[in-house]
mmCIF file of C-alpha atoms in Angstrom:
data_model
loop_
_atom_site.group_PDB
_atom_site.id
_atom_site.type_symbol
_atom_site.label_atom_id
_atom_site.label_comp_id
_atom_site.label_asym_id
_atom_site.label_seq_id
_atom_site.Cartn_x
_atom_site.Cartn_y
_atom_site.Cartn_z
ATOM 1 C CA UNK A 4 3.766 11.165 3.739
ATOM 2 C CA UNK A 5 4.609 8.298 1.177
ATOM 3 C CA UNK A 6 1.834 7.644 -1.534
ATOM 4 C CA UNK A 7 -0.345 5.131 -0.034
ATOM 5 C CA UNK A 8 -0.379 7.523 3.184
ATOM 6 C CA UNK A 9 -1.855 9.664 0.517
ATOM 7 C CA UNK A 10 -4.309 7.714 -1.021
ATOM 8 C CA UNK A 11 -5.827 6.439 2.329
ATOM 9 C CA UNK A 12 -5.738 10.335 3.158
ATOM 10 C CA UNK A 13 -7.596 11.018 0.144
ATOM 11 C CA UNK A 14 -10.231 7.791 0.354
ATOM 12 C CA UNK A 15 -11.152 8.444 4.154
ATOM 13 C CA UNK A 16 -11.947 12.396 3.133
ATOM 14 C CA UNK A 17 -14.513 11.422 0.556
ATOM 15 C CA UNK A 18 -15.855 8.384 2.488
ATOM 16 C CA UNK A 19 -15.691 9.707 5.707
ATOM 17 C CA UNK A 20 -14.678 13.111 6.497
ATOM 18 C CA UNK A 21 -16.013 13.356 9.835
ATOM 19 C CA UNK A 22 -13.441 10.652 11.184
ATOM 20 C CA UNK A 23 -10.784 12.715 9.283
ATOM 21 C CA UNK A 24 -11.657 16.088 11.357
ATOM 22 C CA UNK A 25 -11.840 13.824 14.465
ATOM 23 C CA UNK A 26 -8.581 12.916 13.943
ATOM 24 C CA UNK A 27 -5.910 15.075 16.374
ATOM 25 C CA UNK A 28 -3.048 14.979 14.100
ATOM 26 C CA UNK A 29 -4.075 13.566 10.316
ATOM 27 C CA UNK A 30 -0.753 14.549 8.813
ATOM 28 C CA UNK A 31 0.878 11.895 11.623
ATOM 29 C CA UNK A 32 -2.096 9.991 11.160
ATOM 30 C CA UNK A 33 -1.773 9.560 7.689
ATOM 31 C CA UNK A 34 2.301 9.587 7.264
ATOM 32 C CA UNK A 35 1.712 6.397 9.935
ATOM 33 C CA UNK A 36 -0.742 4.268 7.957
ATOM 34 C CA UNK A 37 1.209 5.054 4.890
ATOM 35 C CA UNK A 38 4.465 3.170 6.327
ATOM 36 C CA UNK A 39 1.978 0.403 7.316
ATOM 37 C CA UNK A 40 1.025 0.014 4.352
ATOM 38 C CA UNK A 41 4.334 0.249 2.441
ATOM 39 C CA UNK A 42 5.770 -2.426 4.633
ATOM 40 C CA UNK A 43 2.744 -4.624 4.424
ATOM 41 C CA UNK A 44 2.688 -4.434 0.669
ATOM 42 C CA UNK A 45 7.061 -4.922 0.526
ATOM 43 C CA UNK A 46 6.622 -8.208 2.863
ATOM 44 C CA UNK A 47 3.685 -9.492 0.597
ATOM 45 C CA UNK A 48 5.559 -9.031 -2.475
ATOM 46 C CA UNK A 49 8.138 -10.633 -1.667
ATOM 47 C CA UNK A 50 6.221 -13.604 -0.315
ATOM 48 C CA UNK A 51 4.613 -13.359 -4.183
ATOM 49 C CA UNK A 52 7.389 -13.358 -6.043
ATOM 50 C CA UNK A 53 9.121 -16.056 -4.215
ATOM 51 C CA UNK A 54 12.693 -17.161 -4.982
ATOM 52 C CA UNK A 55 14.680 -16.182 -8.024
ATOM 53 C CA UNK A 56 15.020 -19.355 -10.019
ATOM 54 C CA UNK A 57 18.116 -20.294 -11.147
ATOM 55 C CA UNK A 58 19.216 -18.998 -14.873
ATOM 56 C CA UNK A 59 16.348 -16.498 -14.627
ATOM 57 C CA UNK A 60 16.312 -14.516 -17.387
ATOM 58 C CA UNK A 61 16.406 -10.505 -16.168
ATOM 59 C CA UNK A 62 13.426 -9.350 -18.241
ATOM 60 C CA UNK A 63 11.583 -12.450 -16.662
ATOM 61 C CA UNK A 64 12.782 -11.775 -13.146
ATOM 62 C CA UNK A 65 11.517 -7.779 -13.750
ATOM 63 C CA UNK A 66 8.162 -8.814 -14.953
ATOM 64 C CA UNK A 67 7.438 -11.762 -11.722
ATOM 65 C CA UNK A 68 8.807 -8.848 -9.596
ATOM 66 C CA UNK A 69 6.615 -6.152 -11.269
ATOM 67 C CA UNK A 70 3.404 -8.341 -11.003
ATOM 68 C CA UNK A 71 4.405 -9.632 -7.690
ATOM 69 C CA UNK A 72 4.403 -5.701 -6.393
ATOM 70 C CA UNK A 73 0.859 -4.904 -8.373
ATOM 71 C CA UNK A 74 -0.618 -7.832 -6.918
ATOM 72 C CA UNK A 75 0.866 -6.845 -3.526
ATOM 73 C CA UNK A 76 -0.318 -3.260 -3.915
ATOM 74 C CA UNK A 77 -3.585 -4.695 -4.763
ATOM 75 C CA UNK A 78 -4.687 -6.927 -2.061
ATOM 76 C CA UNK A 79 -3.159 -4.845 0.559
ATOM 77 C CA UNK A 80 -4.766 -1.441 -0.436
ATOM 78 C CA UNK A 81 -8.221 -3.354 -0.771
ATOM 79 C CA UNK A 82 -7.937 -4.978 2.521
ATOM 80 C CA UNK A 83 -7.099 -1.318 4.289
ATOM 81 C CA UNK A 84 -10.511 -0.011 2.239
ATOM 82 C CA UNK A 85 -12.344 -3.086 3.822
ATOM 83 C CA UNK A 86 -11.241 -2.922 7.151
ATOM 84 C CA UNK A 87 -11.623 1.006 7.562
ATOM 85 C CA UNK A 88 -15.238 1.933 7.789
#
């Protein structure tokens, strides 16, 4: 289970732990959503950070890319808290 498996593991068992013990396999469950989630937030960064200009400098391109993945990480990760409930 990658990170964001675990974090959604970890929200849903203090928000709603009922659904967690309803679930038949939560490991699967959980290692599943965190793909999702990974791939959701890649494709969105990506879309974020756009095309590397020409003569970028590399500290520049490492920062759009860095804020491009937080912001990424961000909206996706709020989105799964608002649509799971």
């Amino acid at each position: 289970m990658n990170r964001y498996g675990q974090q959604a593991k970890d929200h849903w068992q203090r928000t709603m732990p009922a659904r967690v013990r309803d679930l038949d396999d939560p490991e699967q469950f959980f290692t599943t959503m965190g793909e999702e989630l990974e791939a959701a937030i890649e494709e969105l960064a990506r879309t974020l950070a756009g095309p590397t200009p020409t003569g970028e400098p590399y500290l520049t391109r490492v920062q759009r890319l860095n804020t491009a993945r937080f912001e990424a990480e961000g909206q996706v990760l709020r989105g799964m808290l608002l649509t799971v409930g």
